[in-house]
Amino acid sequence: MPTNPRNLLPRRRFLAHSAAVLSTTLAAPAVLRAASRRKQLHVAAIGVNGMGWADLSNVGSHAAVKFVGFCDIDQQAFTKADAAFPGVKHFVDYREMLATLSEGLDAVIVSTPDHMHAPVAMLAMQAGKHVYCQKPLTHTVWEARQLQLMAAKAGVTTQMGNQIHSAREYRVGVQLIRSGAIGKVREVHSWVGVQGRQYCNRTDRPPQAPVPAGVNWDLWLGAAPVRPFAADCYHPFKWRDWQAFGSGALGDFGCHILDPVFGALGLKHPDSLIAENAGTTEEVWPGPETVTWQFPGTDFTTGPLKIIWRDGGLKPPVELAGMPAGQDLPAAGSLFLGEHGTMILPHVGMPQLYPADRFQNIAMPDLQGSSHWHDWVDAVLAGRKTTDGFDYAGPLTETVQLGNIAARLPGQQIAWNATAFECSLPAATKLLTKDYRSGFEVKAV
Ligand SMILES: NC(=O)c1ccc[n+]([C@@H]2O[C@H](COP(=O)([O-])OP(=O)(O)OC[C@H]3O[C@@H](n4cnc5c(N)ncnc54)[C@H](O)[C@@H]3O)[C@@H](O)[C@H]2O)c1
């Protein structure tokens, strides 16, 4: 791979500095520090284009936020961020940024591709920074558990970036189920139209191409094994298809669409799961798939609960919903089957209850949506938790990424022991984690 000397990093210096920062900052609870030191929150963004732009523009619209660093591996990525927030210092390497900004930094936004969420978020929390991290929270099940543990240990305020969590539609749906509108729930079906390998649309490695000027490919790869750059297949956006970087259709949408299912039913860890698909390679995620998890019962279920996920054009049988003849299910969402009826929660739309005549007089809960990004900033300033912190988003992401393990072992039933952190199949247990490239490791908490 061609190496641009300007891309070479004085890694040891950053890491040594980060360790020193960590040993001093963790001495005092970070939430108290940030809230008491200043009314203004000093924030840095890692990954500033794509969803990163949405994240930083929404966080930056909070009056208390001052950006102190923008980090991106692509020089072209800074254009919109610079126009909206001029004069913010640029960085290419998040490790250098964390070490340089040090005590002048309170919080970070992590909007990189999935494979770099945990390395960045972990280092930030080890340095006592509050974190807003895109969904899926992590690339592996083990990383989700470790970020959860680190957030609790560091006492920082965290939020996963599945912003629809705070939308009115999802809040109303969660409240309807919690209030028993359709009775206790016996089964849930969730689905999305996209499939796991549709962006680059190939199963083998693409041909090598020159790294575009201004892109630091080595830092884009980060924790992942080195491979040559290829045009129009990885950076930007199309990395989703590849197991080394993305999380397929389930990882892309599971943390959105399964979030109100988790929230409404009080779910945490599944007992078992199984996936069905037409097979896959070690490189890319499968095409259309079904993943079925079995959860222990909760106060909101009739007993043990089955969740069936479908993607790539697969949908549950429309008859299950009890809709009027001729109506179809939305393109994406969840169908809750309850004792007294069904609820469809479109992604994203207001909940619909069936049979319609039974629910025509039901009052919709009087709930409003809010800015997911501002809620995080407000919680940081107030020194409190959010509703979508890593204690909640961690188990949700573990469930989603367990589904991706099952997807690589289709047709095989997997029992999951969340306490022992072990699957019944050794091949599945092996996939709970992955190897890290030197300099980008995620250390066990
Ligand atoms: N919440 C949502 O609705 C939503 C929507 C889209 C994407 N996402 C999530 O946001 C994340 C980014 O997705 P995207 O579609 O914007 O991807 P993208 O590839 O389009 O953009 C990623 C940005 O991060 C930069 N980047 C990549 N590696 C980096 C690194 N190591 N350090 C610093 N910057 C780096 C890229 O240059 C680019 O600016 C993913 O985790 C994705 O799942 C969430």
PDB file of C-alpha atoms in Angstrom, residues 110 114 117 133-138 160-163 240 251-253 255-256:
ATOM      1  CA  VAL A 110     -18.159   9.498  17.304  1.00  0.00           C
ATOM      2  CA  ASP A 114     -18.816   1.019  12.703  1.00  0.00           C
ATOM      3  CA  HIS A 117     -16.721   3.244  17.176  1.00  0.00           C
ATOM      4  CA  CYS A 133     -21.663   7.484  19.571  1.00  0.00           C
ATOM      5  CA  GLN A 134     -23.408   6.492  16.379  1.00  0.00           C
ATOM      6  CA  LYS A 135     -25.353   3.257  16.053  1.00  0.00           C
ATOM      7  CA  PRO A 136     -24.709   0.384  16.095  1.00  0.00           C
ATOM      8  CA  LEU A 137     -22.830   1.275  19.251  1.00  0.00           C
ATOM      9  CA  THR A 138     -20.093  -1.214  18.354  1.00  0.00           C
ATOM     10  CA  MET A 160     -26.146   6.127  21.204  1.00  0.00           C
ATOM     11  CA  GLY A 161     -26.918   7.951  17.959  1.00  0.00           C
ATOM     12  CA  ASN A 162     -30.195   6.216  17.074  1.00  0.00           C
ATOM     13  CA  GLN A 163     -31.931   9.602  17.125  1.00  0.00           C
ATOM     14  CA  ARG A 240     -21.445  -1.214   5.238  1.00  0.00           C
ATOM     15  CA  GLY A 251     -26.469  -3.635  12.119  1.00  0.00           C
ATOM     16  CA  ASP A 252     -27.517  -0.624  10.080  1.00  0.00           C
ATOM     17  CA  PHE A 253     -31.182  -0.680  11.093  1.00  0.00           C
ATOM     18  CA  CYS A 255     -30.471  -0.431  16.630  1.00  0.00           C
ATOM     19  CA  HIS A 256     -33.177   1.855  15.220  1.00  0.00           C
TER      20      HIS A 256
END
